[in-house]
mmCIF file of C-alpha atoms in Angstrom:
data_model
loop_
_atom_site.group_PDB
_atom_site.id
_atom_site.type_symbol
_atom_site.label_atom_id
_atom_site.label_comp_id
_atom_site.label_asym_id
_atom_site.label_seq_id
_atom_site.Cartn_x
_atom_site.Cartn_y
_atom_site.Cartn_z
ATOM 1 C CA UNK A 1458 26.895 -14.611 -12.459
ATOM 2 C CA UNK A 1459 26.871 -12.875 -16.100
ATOM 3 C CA UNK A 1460 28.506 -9.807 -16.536
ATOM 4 C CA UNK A 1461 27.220 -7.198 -19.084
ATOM 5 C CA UNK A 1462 26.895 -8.324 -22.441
ATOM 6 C CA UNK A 1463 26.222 -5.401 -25.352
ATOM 7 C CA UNK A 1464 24.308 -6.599 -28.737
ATOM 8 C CA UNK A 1465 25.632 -6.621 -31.797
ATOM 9 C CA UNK A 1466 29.926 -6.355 -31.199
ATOM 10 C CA UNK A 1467 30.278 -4.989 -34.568
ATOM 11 C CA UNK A 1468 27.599 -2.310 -37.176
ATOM 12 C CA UNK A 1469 27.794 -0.543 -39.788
ATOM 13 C CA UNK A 1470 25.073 2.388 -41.438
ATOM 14 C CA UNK A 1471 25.190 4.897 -43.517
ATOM 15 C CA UNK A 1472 24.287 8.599 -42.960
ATOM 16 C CA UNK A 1473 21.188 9.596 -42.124
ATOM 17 C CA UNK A 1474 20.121 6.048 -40.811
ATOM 18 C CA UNK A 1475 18.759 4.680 -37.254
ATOM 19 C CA UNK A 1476 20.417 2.201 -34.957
ATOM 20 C CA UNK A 1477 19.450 0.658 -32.044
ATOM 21 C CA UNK A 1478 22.409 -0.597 -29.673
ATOM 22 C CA UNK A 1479 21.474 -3.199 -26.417
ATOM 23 C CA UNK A 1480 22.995 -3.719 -23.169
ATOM 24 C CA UNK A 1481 22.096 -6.381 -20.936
ATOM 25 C CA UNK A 1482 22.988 -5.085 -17.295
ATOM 26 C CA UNK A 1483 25.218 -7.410 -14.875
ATOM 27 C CA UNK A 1484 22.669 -9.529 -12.577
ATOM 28 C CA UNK A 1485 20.838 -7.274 -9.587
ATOM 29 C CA UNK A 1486 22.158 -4.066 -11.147
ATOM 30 C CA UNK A 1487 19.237 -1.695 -11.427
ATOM 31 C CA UNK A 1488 21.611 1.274 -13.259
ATOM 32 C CA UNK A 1489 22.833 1.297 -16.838
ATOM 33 C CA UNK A 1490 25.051 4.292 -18.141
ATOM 34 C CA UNK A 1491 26.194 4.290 -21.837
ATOM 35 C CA UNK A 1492 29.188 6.332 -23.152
ATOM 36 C CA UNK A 1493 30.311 7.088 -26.569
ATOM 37 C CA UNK A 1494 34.138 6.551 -26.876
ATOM 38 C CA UNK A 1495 35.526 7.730 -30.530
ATOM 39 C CA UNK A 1496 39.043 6.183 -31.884
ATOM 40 C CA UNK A 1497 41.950 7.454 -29.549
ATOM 41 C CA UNK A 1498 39.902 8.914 -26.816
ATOM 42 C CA UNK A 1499 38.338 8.890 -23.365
ATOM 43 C CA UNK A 1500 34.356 7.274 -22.856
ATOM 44 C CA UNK A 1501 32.470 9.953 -22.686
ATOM 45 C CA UNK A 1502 28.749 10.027 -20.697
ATOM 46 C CA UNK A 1503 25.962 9.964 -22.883
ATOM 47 C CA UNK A 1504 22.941 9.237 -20.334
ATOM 48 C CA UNK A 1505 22.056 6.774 -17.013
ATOM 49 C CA UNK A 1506 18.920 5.097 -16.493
ATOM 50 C CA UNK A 1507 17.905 4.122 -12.679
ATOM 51 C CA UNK A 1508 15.143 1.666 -12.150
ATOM 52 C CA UNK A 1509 13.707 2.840 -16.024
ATOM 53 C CA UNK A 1510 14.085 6.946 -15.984
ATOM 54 C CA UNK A 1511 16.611 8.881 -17.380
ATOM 55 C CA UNK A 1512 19.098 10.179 -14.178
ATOM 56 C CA UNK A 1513 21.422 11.971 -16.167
ATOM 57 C CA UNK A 1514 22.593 13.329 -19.256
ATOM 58 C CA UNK A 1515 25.831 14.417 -20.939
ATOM 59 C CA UNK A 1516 26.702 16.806 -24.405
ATOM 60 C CA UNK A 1517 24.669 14.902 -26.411
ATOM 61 C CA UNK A 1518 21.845 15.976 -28.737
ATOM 62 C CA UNK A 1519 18.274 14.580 -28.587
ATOM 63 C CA UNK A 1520 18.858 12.498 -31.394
ATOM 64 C CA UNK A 1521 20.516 9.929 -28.543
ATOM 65 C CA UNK A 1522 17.833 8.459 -27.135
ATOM 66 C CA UNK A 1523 17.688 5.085 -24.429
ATOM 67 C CA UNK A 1524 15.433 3.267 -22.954
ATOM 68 C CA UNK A 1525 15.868 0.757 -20.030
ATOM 69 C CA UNK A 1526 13.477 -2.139 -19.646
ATOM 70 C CA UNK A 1527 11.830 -4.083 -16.537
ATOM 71 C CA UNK A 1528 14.722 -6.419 -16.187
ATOM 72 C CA UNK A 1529 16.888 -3.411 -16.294
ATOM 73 C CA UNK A 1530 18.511 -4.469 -19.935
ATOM 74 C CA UNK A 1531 18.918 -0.924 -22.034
ATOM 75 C CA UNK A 1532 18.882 0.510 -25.371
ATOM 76 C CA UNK A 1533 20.470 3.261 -27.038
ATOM 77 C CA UNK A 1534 18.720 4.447 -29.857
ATOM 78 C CA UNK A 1535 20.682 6.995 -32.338
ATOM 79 C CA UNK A 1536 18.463 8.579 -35.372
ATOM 80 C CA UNK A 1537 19.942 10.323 -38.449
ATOM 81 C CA UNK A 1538 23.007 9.040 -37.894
ATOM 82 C CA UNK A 1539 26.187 11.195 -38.532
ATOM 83 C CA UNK A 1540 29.773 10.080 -39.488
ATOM 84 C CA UNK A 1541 31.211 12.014 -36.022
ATOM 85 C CA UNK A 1542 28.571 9.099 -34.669
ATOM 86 C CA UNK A 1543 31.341 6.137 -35.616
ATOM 87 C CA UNK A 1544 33.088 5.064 -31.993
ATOM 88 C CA UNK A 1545 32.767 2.367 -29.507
ATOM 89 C CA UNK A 1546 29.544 2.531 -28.034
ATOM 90 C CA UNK A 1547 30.294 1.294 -24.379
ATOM 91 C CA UNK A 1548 27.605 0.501 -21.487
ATOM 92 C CA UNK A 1549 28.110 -0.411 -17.834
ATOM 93 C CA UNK A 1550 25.720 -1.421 -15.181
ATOM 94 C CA UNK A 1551 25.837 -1.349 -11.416
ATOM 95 C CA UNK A 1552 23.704 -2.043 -8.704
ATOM 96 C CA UNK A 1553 22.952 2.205 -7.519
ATOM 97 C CA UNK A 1554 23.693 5.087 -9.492
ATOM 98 C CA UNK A 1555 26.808 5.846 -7.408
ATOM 99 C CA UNK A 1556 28.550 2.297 -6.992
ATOM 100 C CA UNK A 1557 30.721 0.621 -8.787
ATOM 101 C CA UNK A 1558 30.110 0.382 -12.725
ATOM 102 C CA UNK A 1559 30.531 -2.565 -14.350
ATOM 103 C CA UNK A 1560 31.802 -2.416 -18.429
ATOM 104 C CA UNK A 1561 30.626 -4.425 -21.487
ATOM 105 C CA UNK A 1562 33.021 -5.113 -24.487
ATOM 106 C CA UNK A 1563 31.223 -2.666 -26.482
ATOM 107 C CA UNK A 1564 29.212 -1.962 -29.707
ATOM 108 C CA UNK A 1565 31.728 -0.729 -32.435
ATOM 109 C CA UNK A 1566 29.639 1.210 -34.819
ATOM 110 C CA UNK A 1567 31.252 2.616 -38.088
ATOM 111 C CA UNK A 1568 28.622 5.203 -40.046
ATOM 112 C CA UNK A 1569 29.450 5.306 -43.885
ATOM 113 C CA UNK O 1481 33.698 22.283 -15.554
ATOM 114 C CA UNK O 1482 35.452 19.337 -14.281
ATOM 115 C CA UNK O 1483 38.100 18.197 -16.488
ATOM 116 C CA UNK O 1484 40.659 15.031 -16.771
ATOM 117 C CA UNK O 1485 44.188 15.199 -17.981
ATOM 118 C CA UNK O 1486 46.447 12.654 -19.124
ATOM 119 C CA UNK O 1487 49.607 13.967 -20.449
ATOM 120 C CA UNK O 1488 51.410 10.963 -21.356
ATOM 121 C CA UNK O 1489 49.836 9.690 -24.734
ATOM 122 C CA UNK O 1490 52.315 6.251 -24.394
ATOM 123 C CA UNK O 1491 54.469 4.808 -21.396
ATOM 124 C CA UNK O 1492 56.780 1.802 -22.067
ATOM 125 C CA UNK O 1493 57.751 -0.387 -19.208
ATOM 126 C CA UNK O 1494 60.296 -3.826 -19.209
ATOM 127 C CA UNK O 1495 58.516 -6.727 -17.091
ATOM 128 C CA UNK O 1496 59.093 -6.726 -13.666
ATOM 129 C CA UNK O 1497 59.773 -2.716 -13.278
ATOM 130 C CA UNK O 1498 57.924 -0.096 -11.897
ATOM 131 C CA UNK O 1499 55.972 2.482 -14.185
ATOM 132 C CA UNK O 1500 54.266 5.485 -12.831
ATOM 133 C CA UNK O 1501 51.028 6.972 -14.868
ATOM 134 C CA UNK O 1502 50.392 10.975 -14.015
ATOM 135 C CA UNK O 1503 47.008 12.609 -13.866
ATOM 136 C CA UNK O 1504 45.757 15.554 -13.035
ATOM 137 C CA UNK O 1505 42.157 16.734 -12.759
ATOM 138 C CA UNK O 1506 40.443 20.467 -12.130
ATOM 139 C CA UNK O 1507 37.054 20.493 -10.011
ATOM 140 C CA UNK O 1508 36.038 23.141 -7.083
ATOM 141 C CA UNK O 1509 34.173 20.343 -5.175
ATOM 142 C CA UNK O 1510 35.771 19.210 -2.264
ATOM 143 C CA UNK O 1511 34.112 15.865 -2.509
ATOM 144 C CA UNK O 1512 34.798 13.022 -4.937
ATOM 145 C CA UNK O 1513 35.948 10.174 -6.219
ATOM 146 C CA UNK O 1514 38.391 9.545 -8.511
ATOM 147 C CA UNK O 1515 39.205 5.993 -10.528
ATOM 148 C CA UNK O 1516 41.927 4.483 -12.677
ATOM 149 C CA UNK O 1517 40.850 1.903 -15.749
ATOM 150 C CA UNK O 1518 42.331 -0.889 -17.748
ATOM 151 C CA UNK O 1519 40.948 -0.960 -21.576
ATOM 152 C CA UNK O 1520 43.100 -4.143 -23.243
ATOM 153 C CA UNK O 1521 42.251 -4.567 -26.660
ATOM 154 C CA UNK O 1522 39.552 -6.852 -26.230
ATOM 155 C CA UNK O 1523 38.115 -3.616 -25.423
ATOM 156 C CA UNK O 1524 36.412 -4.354 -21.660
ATOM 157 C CA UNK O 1525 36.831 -1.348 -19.398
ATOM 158 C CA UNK O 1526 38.105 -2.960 -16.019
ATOM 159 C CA UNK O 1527 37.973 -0.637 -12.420
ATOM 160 C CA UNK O 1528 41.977 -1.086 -11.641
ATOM 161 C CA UNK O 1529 41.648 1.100 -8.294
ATOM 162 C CA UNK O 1530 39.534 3.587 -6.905
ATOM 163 C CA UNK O 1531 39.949 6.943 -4.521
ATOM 164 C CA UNK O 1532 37.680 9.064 -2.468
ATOM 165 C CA UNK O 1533 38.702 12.384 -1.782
ATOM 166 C CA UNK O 1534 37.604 12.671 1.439
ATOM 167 C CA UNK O 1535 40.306 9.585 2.158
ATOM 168 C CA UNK O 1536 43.782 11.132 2.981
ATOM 169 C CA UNK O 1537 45.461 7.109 2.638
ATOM 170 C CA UNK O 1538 46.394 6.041 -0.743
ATOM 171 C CA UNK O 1539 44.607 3.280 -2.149
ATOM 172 C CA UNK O 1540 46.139 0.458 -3.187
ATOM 173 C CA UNK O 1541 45.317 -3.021 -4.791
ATOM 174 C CA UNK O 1542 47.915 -5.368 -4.836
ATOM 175 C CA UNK O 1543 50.640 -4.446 -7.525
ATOM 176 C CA UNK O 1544 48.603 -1.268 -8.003
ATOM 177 C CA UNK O 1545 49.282 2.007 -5.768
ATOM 178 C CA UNK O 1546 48.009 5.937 -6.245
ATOM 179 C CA UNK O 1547 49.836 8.948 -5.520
ATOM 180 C CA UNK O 1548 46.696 11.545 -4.777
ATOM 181 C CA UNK O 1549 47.749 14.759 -4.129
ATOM 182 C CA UNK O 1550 44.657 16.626 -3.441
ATOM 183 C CA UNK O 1551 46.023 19.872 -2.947
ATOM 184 C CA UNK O 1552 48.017 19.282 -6.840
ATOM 185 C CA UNK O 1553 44.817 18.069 -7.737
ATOM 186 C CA UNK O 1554 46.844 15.193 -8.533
ATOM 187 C CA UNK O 1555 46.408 11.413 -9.294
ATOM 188 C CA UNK O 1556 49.170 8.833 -10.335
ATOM 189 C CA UNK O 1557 48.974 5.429 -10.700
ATOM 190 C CA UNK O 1558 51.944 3.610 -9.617
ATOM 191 C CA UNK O 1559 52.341 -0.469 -11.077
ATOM 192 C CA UNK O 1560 54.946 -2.213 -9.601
ATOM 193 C CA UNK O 1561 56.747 -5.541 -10.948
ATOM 194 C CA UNK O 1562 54.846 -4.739 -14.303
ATOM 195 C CA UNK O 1563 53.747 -7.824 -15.815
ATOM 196 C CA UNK O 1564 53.357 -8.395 -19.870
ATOM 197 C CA UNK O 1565 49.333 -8.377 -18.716
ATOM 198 C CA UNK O 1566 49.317 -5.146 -17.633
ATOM 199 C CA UNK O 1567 49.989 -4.066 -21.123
ATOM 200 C CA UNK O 1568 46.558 -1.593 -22.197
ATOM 201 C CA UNK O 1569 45.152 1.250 -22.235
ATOM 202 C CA UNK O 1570 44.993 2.818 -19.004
ATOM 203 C CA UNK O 1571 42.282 5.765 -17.871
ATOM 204 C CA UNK O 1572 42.095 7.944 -14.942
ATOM 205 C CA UNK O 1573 38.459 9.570 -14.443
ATOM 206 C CA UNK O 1574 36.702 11.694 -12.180
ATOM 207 C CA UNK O 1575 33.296 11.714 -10.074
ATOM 208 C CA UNK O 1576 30.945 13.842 -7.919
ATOM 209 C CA UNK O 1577 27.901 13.433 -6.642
ATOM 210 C CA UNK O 1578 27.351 17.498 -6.455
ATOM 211 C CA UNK O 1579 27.680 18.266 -10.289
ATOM 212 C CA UNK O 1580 27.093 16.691 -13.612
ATOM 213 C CA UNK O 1581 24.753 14.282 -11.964
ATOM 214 C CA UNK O 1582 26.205 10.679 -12.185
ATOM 215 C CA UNK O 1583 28.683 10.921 -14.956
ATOM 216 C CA UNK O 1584 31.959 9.902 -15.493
ATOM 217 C CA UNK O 1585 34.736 12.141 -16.631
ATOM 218 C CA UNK O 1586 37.119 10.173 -18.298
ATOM 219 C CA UNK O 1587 40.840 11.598 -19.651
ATOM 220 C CA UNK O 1588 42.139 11.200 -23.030
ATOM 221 C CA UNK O 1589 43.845 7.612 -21.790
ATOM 222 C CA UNK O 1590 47.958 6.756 -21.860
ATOM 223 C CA UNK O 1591 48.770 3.583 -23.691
ATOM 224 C CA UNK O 1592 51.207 1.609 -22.032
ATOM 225 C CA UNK O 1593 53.416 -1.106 -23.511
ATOM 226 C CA UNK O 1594 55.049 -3.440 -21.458
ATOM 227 C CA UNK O 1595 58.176 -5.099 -23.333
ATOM 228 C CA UNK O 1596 59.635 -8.664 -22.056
#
C-alpha cells in the first residue's frame, strides 16, 4: 500500500509568481485536505476536497486554489505569490472526510 | 472560535523517563475529537493518539497515555519510558463536526528533546 506522496519536496519563486503543488492521496482515500504550516508553527487548514468538490475552507484568500482529480490525487494552486506564502505546504488523505488523515512529507516552498 | 494551546515551546526528557505534554483547547461544542501528532524532522505528520469527547476513558496507545479533562478543557499527553525516537515535534489539535466544517485546529506545537 503507498502512502501519500506530495510533488516536488523542495521550490522556490519569486513574488508575484504561480505554483502548482501535488498530492497523491493514500490508496482508497477519496478525501484530500492541504494545510499551510509556516517555520515554527501549527498546520493550518487551507481547504478539503471529497470525491472532487471543495468541502471546506479555512482563512485563506482566493488566490489558494485546488483541484482534486478522478483518482482522487490533488493540487494546490497559489497565484501571485507572496513572501508570507513561504512554509511547508502539507497534504493528507483519508478514506471520509471525518476519519483518520493520513500526512505526506510535504512541499517546502520558499518565495523570494 | 475554537482555539489550541500549547504552552510549552520545548520539553526535555532522559531515555527511559516519563514526560508529560499539556494542552488546552476553548470550544462551546460538546462534541469532538481531539488528537496528538508526531512531526520528526523528516517532516511526516504521524496520528500518535486520538480522543473523542463523548469518551469519558483515556485513550491510550502503548507507551502513549492522555490526561482529558473535559471540564479543564484539558488534554495532556503522557509518554512513558521515553525512547531517543520519540524525540520531535509534538502537536495537539482539535475537531468538530458542528463548526468549521472538516478542519483541523492545530496548536503552536512543543518540541521535545529526548537526551540519552
Amino acid at each position: 500500500e503507498t502512502g501519500v506522496t506530495q510533488s516536488p519536496t523542495h521550490l522556490i519563486k519569486t513574488r508575484g509568481q504561480q505554483v502548482t503543488l501535488r498530492c497523491s492521496s493514500q490508496s482508497g482515500h477519496n478525501t484530500v485536505s492541504w494545510y499551510q504550516q509556516a517555520l515554527g508553527q501549527g498546520p493550518q487548514f487551507i481547504f478539503q476536497y471529497y470525491r472532487e468538490e471543495e468541502n471546506g475552507r479555512g482563512n485563506f484568500p482566493p488566490r489558494f486554489s485546488g483541484l482534486q482529480f478522478p483518482n482522487y490525487s490533488s493540487e494546490l494552486n497559489v497565484n501571485a505569490l507572496e513572501l508570507d506564502d513561504s512554509a511547508l505546504y502539507l497534504c493528507a488523505s483519508s478514506s471520509g472526510a471525518w476519519d483518520e488523515q493520513f500526512f505526506g512529507p510535504g512541499t517546502r516552498l520558499t518565495v523570494l | 472560535a475554537q482555539t489550541v494551546t500549547q504552552s510549552q515551546p520545548e520539553m526535555s526528557v532522559q531515555e527511559a523517563e516519563t514526560v508529560t505534554l499539556s494542552c488546552t483547547y476553548d470550544t462551546s461544542e460538546s462534541d469532538y475529537y481531539l488528537f496528538w501528532y508526531k512531526q520528526p524532522p523528516s517532516r511526516q505528520m504521524i496520528l500518535v493518539i486520538r480522543q473523542e469527547a463523548y469518551k469519558q476513558q483515556n485513550a491510550t496507545e502503548n507507551r502513549f497515555s492522555v490526561n482529558f479533562q473535559k471540564a479543564a478543557k484539558s488534554f495532556s499527553l503522557k509518554i512513558s519510558d521515553s525512547q531517543l525516537g520519540d524525540a520531535a515535534m509534538y502537536f495537539c489539535a482539535y475537531r468538530d463536526p458542528f463548526t468549521g466544517g472538516f478542519k483541523t485546529i492545530f496548536g503552536a506545537g512543543t518540541r521535545l528533546f529526548v537526551k540519552a
